[in-house]
Amino acid sequence: MNSCSPDVPPSRCLPATEPSIAEAAAVLRSGGLVAFPTETVYGLGADGLNPEAVARIYTAKGRPSNNPLILHVADIDGARALVASWPPEAQVLAERFWPGPLTMVLAAAPHIPEIVRAGNPTVALRCPAHPVALALIRATGRPLAAPSANRSQGISPSRAEHVVKSLGSRVDLVLDGGPTKAGVESTILDLSRRPFRVLRPGPLAPSLLEALVGPIEVWSGAVADGTVQAAPGMASRHYAPKAHLELLPRPSLLARSQEGGNRVVLVTFGTPLPGSGGGEQRLLPGNAEGAMAALYALLHDLDAAGVDRILMEIPPDGEAWMALRDRLRRAAAKA
Ligand code: AMP
Ligand code: MG
């Protein structure tokens, strides 16, 4: 059975309902893999306390073993059971932003499998704001390790059919909960060191976190202009479409699109380019929230359409656009 897309390899894909969530929980408890919606992107879940199940995530994604996973919990108590210490700032942030797109890195409790942590003494925790994700975690009765449900380095899935296309029969069951809302992956904040540090920008801007817990550093690899610094778990090339993606200032888009005979698509934010000469153009919303929500679906569409080159306007400056700039820089990085 395959309700998400008729023309792809047979992974089972069911609309998320009470019975299918119960079935998914049984798959997870017996060590299988289930893809499920969160408010950011679809996750590829496994029982986070079962090292063999977690190993299957790495195999299915083709993910390097030095890239640790996030454990997803249903509430603050679920998180506290997984850490060696729960600082007051974690409590404040969790009360304000959970369930939501905030991942906190904290000192790990001794029973967290090494494979989840990729050998680090810390563990990354998040409580997702999606009723299907929360119901699944509760029904399974375990924290769920769940990176984005796509092959490593590919575009993250914002719809169930993206998961089926990318992972096919590598996943035992896909729960279809419709398109995801926030569109890009969670903000990751490392609270295991001082000052606290944003490791990955996401839907929650650093200033929102700073307002509650004081000054926060943003890791330079997450904000650098131009070339991206590589670090474990934050590979420079990531989120990449098959098409060659180039980021350009708006005024040079048209000129560049005239070069080369391949199929080229221009992408701008907010307003189209006037007089594009009939060239193919796509538009992303002019506000950061809307653009984040639409980005991955656009990249999936352009790949499916067989586009060779994507020439995209460099996103605006400013904190609200930080996560989008980060993802696009990585998507544009050379293989
Ligand atoms: P993904 O699940 O693909 O969104 O990636 C999860 C990301 O969380 C990794 O790439 C790391 O950057 C980060 N992460 C997970 N666990 C840890 C940890 N223990 N310490 C630092 N970063 C972590
Ligand atoms: Mg990912």
Coordinates of C-alpha atoms and ligand atoms in Angstrom, one line a residue:
M1 CA 0.0 0.0 0.0
N2 CA 1.3 3.4 -0.8
S3 CA -1.0 6.4 -0.4
C4 CA 1.7 9.1 -0.8
S5 CA 2.8 8.6 -4.4
P6 CA 2.0 5.8 -6.8
D7 CA 5.2 5.9 -8.9
V8 CA 8.0 5.3 -6.4
P9 CA 9.5 2.2 -4.7
P10 CA 7.2 0.5 -2.2
S11 CA 7.7 1.9 1.2
R12 CA 4.4 1.9 3.1
C13 CA 2.9 5.3 3.5
L14 CA -0.2 5.8 5.5
P15 CA -2.2 8.9 6.5
A16 CA -1.5 9.6 10.1
T17 CA -4.4 8.4 12.2
E18 CA -4.8 6.8 15.6
P19 CA -4.5 3.2 14.2
S20 CA -1.6 4.0 11.9
I21 CA 0.3 5.8 14.7
A22 CA -0.3 2.8 17.0
E23 CA 1.1 0.6 14.2
A24 CA 4.1 2.9 13.8
A25 CA 4.8 2.8 17.5
A26 CA 4.9 -1.0 17.3
V27 CA 7.4 -0.8 14.4
L28 CA 9.6 1.5 16.4
R29 CA 9.5 -0.6 19.5
S30 CA 10.6 -3.6 17.5
G31 CA 13.6 -1.7 16.2
G32 CA 12.2 -0.4 12.8
L33 CA 12.3 3.0 11.1
V34 CA 9.3 5.3 10.8
A35 CA 9.2 8.6 9.1
F36 CA 6.9 11.2 10.7
P37 CA 6.0 14.9 10.3
T38 CA 7.2 17.5 12.7
E39 CA 6.6 21.2 12.4
T40 CA 10.1 21.7 10.8
V41 CA 10.6 18.9 8.4
Y42 CA 9.8 15.1 8.3
G43 CA 12.0 13.1 10.6
L44 CA 13.3 9.5 10.2
G45 CA 12.6 8.0 13.6
A46 CA 14.0 5.1 15.5
D47 CA 14.0 4.1 19.2
G48 CA 16.6 6.4 20.5
L49 CA 17.7 4.0 23.3
N50 CA 18.2 1.0 20.9
P51 CA 21.6 1.3 19.3
E52 CA 20.8 -1.3 16.6
A53 CA 17.7 0.7 15.6
V54 CA 19.7 3.9 15.6
A55 CA 22.4 2.3 13.4
R56 CA 19.6 1.7 10.8
I57 CA 19.1 5.5 10.5
Y58 CA 22.7 6.0 9.6
T59 CA 22.5 3.2 7.0
A60 CA 19.2 4.4 5.5
K61 CA 20.4 8.0 5.2
G62 CA 24.0 7.2 4.2
R63 CA 24.9 9.5 7.1
P64 CA 28.5 9.8 8.3
S65 CA 28.8 8.2 11.8
N66 CA 30.4 11.4 13.2
N67 CA 27.2 13.3 12.8
P68 CA 25.1 13.0 16.0
L69 CA 21.3 12.7 16.2
I70 CA 18.6 14.7 18.0
L71 CA 16.4 12.8 20.5
H72 CA 12.8 13.9 20.3
V73 CA 10.7 13.9 23.5
A74 CA 7.1 14.6 24.3
D75 CA 7.6 16.9 27.3
I76 CA 10.1 18.4 29.7
D77 CA 10.1 15.4 32.0
G78 CA 11.0 13.2 29.0
A79 CA 14.0 15.5 28.4
R80 CA 15.1 15.6 32.0
A81 CA 15.3 11.8 32.0
L82 CA 18.0 11.9 29.3
V83 CA 20.5 14.4 30.7
A84 CA 23.2 14.4 33.4
S85 CA 22.1 17.8 34.5
W86 CA 19.2 20.1 33.6
P87 CA 20.4 23.8 34.0
P88 CA 17.8 26.4 35.0
E89 CA 18.3 28.0 31.6
A90 CA 17.1 24.8 29.9
Q91 CA 14.0 24.9 32.0
V92 CA 13.3 28.5 31.1
L93 CA 13.8 27.9 27.4
A94 CA 11.8 24.7 27.4
E95 CA 8.9 26.4 29.2
R96 CA 8.9 29.2 26.6
F97 CA 9.7 27.4 23.3
W98 CA 8.6 23.7 23.7
P99 CA 6.9 22.2 22.0
G100 CA 8.7 24.0 19.2
P101 CA 11.7 24.3 16.9
L102 CA 14.4 24.6 19.6
T103 CA 17.0 21.8 20.1
M104 CA 19.1 22.0 23.2
V105 CA 22.5 20.3 23.6
L106 CA 23.2 19.2 27.2
A107 CA 25.4 16.8 29.2
A108 CA 24.1 13.3 28.4
A109 CA 22.8 10.8 30.9
P110 CA 25.0 7.7 31.1
H111 CA 22.4 5.5 29.4
I112 CA 22.3 7.4 26.1
P113 CA 23.8 5.1 23.5
E114 CA 27.1 6.3 22.1
I115 CA 25.9 6.0 18.5
V116 CA 23.2 8.7 19.2
R117 CA 25.8 11.1 20.5
A118 CA 28.4 10.2 17.9
G119 CA 30.8 9.8 20.8
N120 CA 30.2 13.2 22.3
P121 CA 29.5 13.5 26.1
T122 CA 26.4 15.6 25.2
V123 CA 23.0 14.8 23.8
A124 CA 20.7 17.0 21.6
L125 CA 17.0 17.2 22.7
R126 CA 13.9 18.6 21.2
C127 CA 10.2 18.5 21.8
P128 CA 8.5 18.9 18.4
A129 CA 5.3 20.9 18.0
H130 CA 3.3 18.5 15.8
P131 CA 0.4 16.5 17.1
V132 CA 1.5 13.4 15.1
A133 CA 5.1 13.5 16.4
L134 CA 3.9 13.9 20.0
A135 CA 1.4 11.1 19.7
L136 CA 4.0 8.8 18.2
I137 CA 6.6 9.6 20.9
R138 CA 4.0 8.9 23.6
A139 CA 2.6 5.8 22.0
T140 CA 6.2 4.4 21.6
G141 CA 7.1 5.3 25.1
R142 CA 10.7 6.0 24.1
P143 CA 12.7 9.1 22.9
L144 CA 12.9 9.0 19.1
A145 CA 16.2 9.7 17.4
A146 CA 15.1 11.5 14.2
P147 CA 17.2 13.3 11.7
S148 CA 15.6 14.7 8.5
A149 CA 14.0 11.9 6.5
N150 CA 16.2 12.2 3.4
R151 CA 19.4 10.7 2.1
S152 CA 22.5 12.5 3.6
Q153 CA 23.2 15.9 2.0
G154 CA 20.0 15.9 0.1
I155 CA 17.1 18.4 0.4
S156 CA 15.1 17.9 3.6
P157 CA 11.5 16.6 3.1
S158 CA 8.6 19.0 3.8
R159 CA 6.1 16.5 2.5
A160 CA 5.5 12.8 2.8
E161 CA 6.1 12.2 -0.9
H162 CA 9.6 13.7 -0.6
V163 CA 10.4 11.1 2.0
V164 CA 9.1 8.2 -0.1
K165 CA 11.1 9.6 -3.1
S166 CA 14.3 9.9 -1.2
L167 CA 14.3 6.8 1.0
G168 CA 12.0 4.4 -0.8
S169 CA 12.0 1.0 0.9
R170 CA 14.8 2.0 3.3
V171 CA 12.1 3.2 5.7
D172 CA 9.5 0.7 7.1
L173 CA 6.6 3.1 7.4
V174 CA 5.9 6.7 6.5
L175 CA 3.2 8.6 8.4
D176 CA 1.7 11.3 6.1
G177 CA 0.6 14.3 8.1
G178 CA 0.6 16.8 5.2
P179 CA 3.1 19.6 4.5
T180 CA 5.2 20.8 7.4
K181 CA 4.8 24.3 8.6
A182 CA 8.2 25.9 9.6
G183 CA 10.0 24.4 6.6
V184 CA 13.6 24.5 7.9
E185 CA 15.3 22.5 10.7
S186 CA 15.3 23.5 14.3
T187 CA 17.5 26.1 15.9
I188 CA 20.3 24.2 17.8
L189 CA 21.6 25.8 21.0
D190 CA 24.5 24.3 22.9
L191 CA 24.0 24.8 26.6
S192 CA 26.9 22.5 27.6
R193 CA 29.4 25.3 27.4
R194 CA 29.6 29.0 28.3
P195 CA 28.7 31.2 26.7
F196 CA 25.8 29.3 25.1
R197 CA 26.2 28.9 21.4
V198 CA 23.9 28.6 18.4
L199 CA 25.3 25.6 16.4
R200 CA 22.6 25.8 13.7
P201 CA 20.4 28.8 12.9
G202 CA 16.7 27.9 12.6
P203 CA 13.2 29.3 12.9
L204 CA 13.9 30.8 16.4
A205 CA 16.2 33.8 16.0
P206 CA 19.1 34.1 18.6
S207 CA 17.7 37.3 20.0
L208 CA 14.6 35.5 21.1
L209 CA 16.7 33.1 23.1
E210 CA 19.0 35.9 24.4
A211 CA 16.0 37.7 25.8
L212 CA 15.6 34.8 28.2
V213 CA 19.1 33.6 29.0
G214 CA 21.5 36.4 28.2
P215 CA 24.2 36.8 25.6
I216 CA 24.6 33.9 23.2
E217 CA 27.4 33.2 20.7
V218 CA 26.5 32.3 17.1
W219 CA 29.0 29.7 15.8
S220 CA 31.0 31.3 13.1
G221 CA 30.5 28.4 10.7
A222 CA 26.8 29.2 10.9
V223 CA 27.1 32.9 9.9
A224 CA 30.2 33.2 7.8
D225 CA 29.8 34.8 4.4
G226 CA 31.2 33.2 1.3
T227 CA 32.8 29.8 1.9
V228 CA 31.4 27.6 4.7
Q229 CA 33.6 26.3 7.5
A230 CA 33.3 22.6 7.9
A231 CA 32.8 21.1 11.3
P232 CA 31.6 17.7 12.5
G233 CA 27.9 17.4 11.9
M234 CA 27.7 20.7 10.0
A235 CA 29.0 19.6 6.6
S236 CA 29.6 22.5 4.2
R237 CA 27.5 20.9 1.5
H238 CA 24.1 20.0 2.7
Y239 CA 20.4 20.5 1.8
A240 CA 21.6 20.4 -1.9
P241 CA 19.4 20.0 -5.0
K242 CA 20.7 18.0 -8.0
A243 CA 20.6 21.2 -10.0
H244 CA 23.6 23.5 -9.7
L245 CA 22.5 26.3 -7.3
E246 CA 24.2 29.7 -7.5
L247 CA 23.5 32.7 -5.2
L248 CA 23.8 36.1 -6.9
P249 CA 23.0 39.7 -6.2
R250 CA 19.7 40.6 -7.8
P251 CA 21.2 42.9 -10.4
S252 CA 23.4 40.2 -11.9
L253 CA 20.7 37.5 -12.2
L254 CA 19.5 38.3 -15.6
A255 CA 22.9 38.6 -17.2
R256 CA 24.0 35.2 -15.7
S257 CA 20.9 33.5 -17.0
Q258 CA 21.8 34.4 -20.6
E259 CA 25.0 32.3 -20.3
G260 CA 24.9 28.6 -21.2
G261 CA 22.2 26.7 -23.0
N262 CA 21.0 24.5 -20.1
R263 CA 17.6 24.8 -18.5
V264 CA 17.9 27.7 -16.1
V265 CA 15.5 29.0 -13.5
L266 CA 15.7 32.3 -11.7
V267 CA 14.5 32.6 -8.2
T268 CA 13.9 35.9 -6.4
F269 CA 12.3 37.0 -3.1
G270 CA 9.2 39.0 -2.9
T271 CA 9.1 40.6 -6.3
P272 CA 9.8 39.1 -9.7
L273 CA 12.5 40.6 -12.0
P274 CA 11.0 43.0 -14.4
G275 CA 11.4 42.1 -18.1
S276 CA 13.0 38.7 -17.6
G277 CA 12.9 38.2 -21.4
G278 CA 10.5 35.3 -21.1
G279 CA 13.0 33.3 -19.0
E280 CA 11.7 30.9 -16.4
Q281 CA 11.2 32.5 -13.0
R282 CA 10.0 31.3 -9.6
L283 CA 9.2 33.5 -6.6
L284 CA 9.8 32.9 -2.9
P285 CA 7.9 35.0 -0.4
G286 CA 9.4 38.3 0.6
N287 CA 9.2 37.6 4.3
A288 CA 11.6 35.2 6.0
E289 CA 9.0 32.9 7.6
G290 CA 7.1 32.4 4.3
A291 CA 10.4 31.9 2.4
M292 CA 11.6 29.2 4.9
A293 CA 8.3 27.4 4.7
A294 CA 8.4 27.3 0.9
L295 CA 12.1 26.8 0.2
Y296 CA 12.5 23.0 0.2
A297 CA 9.3 22.3 -1.7
L298 CA 10.5 24.7 -4.4
L299 CA 13.9 22.9 -4.6
H300 CA 12.2 19.5 -4.8
D301 CA 9.9 20.8 -7.6
L302 CA 12.8 22.2 -9.6
D303 CA 14.7 18.9 -9.2
A304 CA 11.6 16.9 -10.3
A305 CA 11.3 19.2 -13.3
G306 CA 14.9 18.4 -14.4
V307 CA 16.3 21.9 -14.1
D308 CA 20.0 22.2 -14.6
R309 CA 20.9 25.5 -13.0
I310 CA 19.1 27.5 -10.3
L311 CA 20.2 31.2 -10.1
M312 CA 18.8 32.5 -6.8
E313 CA 18.9 36.0 -5.4
I314 CA 21.0 36.3 -2.2
P315 CA 18.5 36.5 0.6
P316 CA 18.2 39.8 2.5
D317 CA 20.4 40.7 5.5
G318 CA 19.0 40.6 9.0
E319 CA 18.5 38.0 11.8
A320 CA 15.2 36.8 10.6
W321 CA 16.9 35.5 7.4
M322 CA 19.9 33.9 9.1
A323 CA 18.5 30.3 8.8
L324 CA 17.6 30.7 5.2
R325 CA 21.1 32.2 4.3
D326 CA 22.7 29.3 6.2
R327 CA 20.7 26.6 4.3
L328 CA 21.2 28.3 0.9
R329 CA 25.0 28.7 1.4
R330 CA 25.3 25.0 2.2
A331 CA 23.0 24.1 -0.7
A332 CA 25.2 26.1 -3.1
A333 CA 28.5 24.7 -1.7
K334 CA 30.5 22.7 -4.2
A335 CA 30.3 18.9 -3.8
Ligands
AMP1 P1 19.7 16.6 11.7 O1 19.1 15.6 12.6 O2 20.2 16.1 10.4 O3 18.9 17.9 11.6 O4 21.1 17.0 12.4 C1 21.2 17.1 13.8 C2 22.3 18.0 14.1 O5 22.3 18.3 15.5 C3 23.7 17.5 13.9 O6 24.1 17.7 12.5 C4 24.5 18.3 14.8 O7 25.0 19.5 14.3 C5 23.6 18.6 16.0 N1 23.8 17.8 17.1 C6 23.2 16.7 17.5 N2 23.7 16.2 18.6 C7 24.6 17.0 19.0 C8 25.5 17.0 20.1 N3 25.5 16.1 21.0 N4 26.4 18.0 20.1 C9 26.5 18.9 19.2 N5 25.6 19.0 18.1 C10 24.7 18.0 18.0
MG2 MG 19.2 16.8 7.6

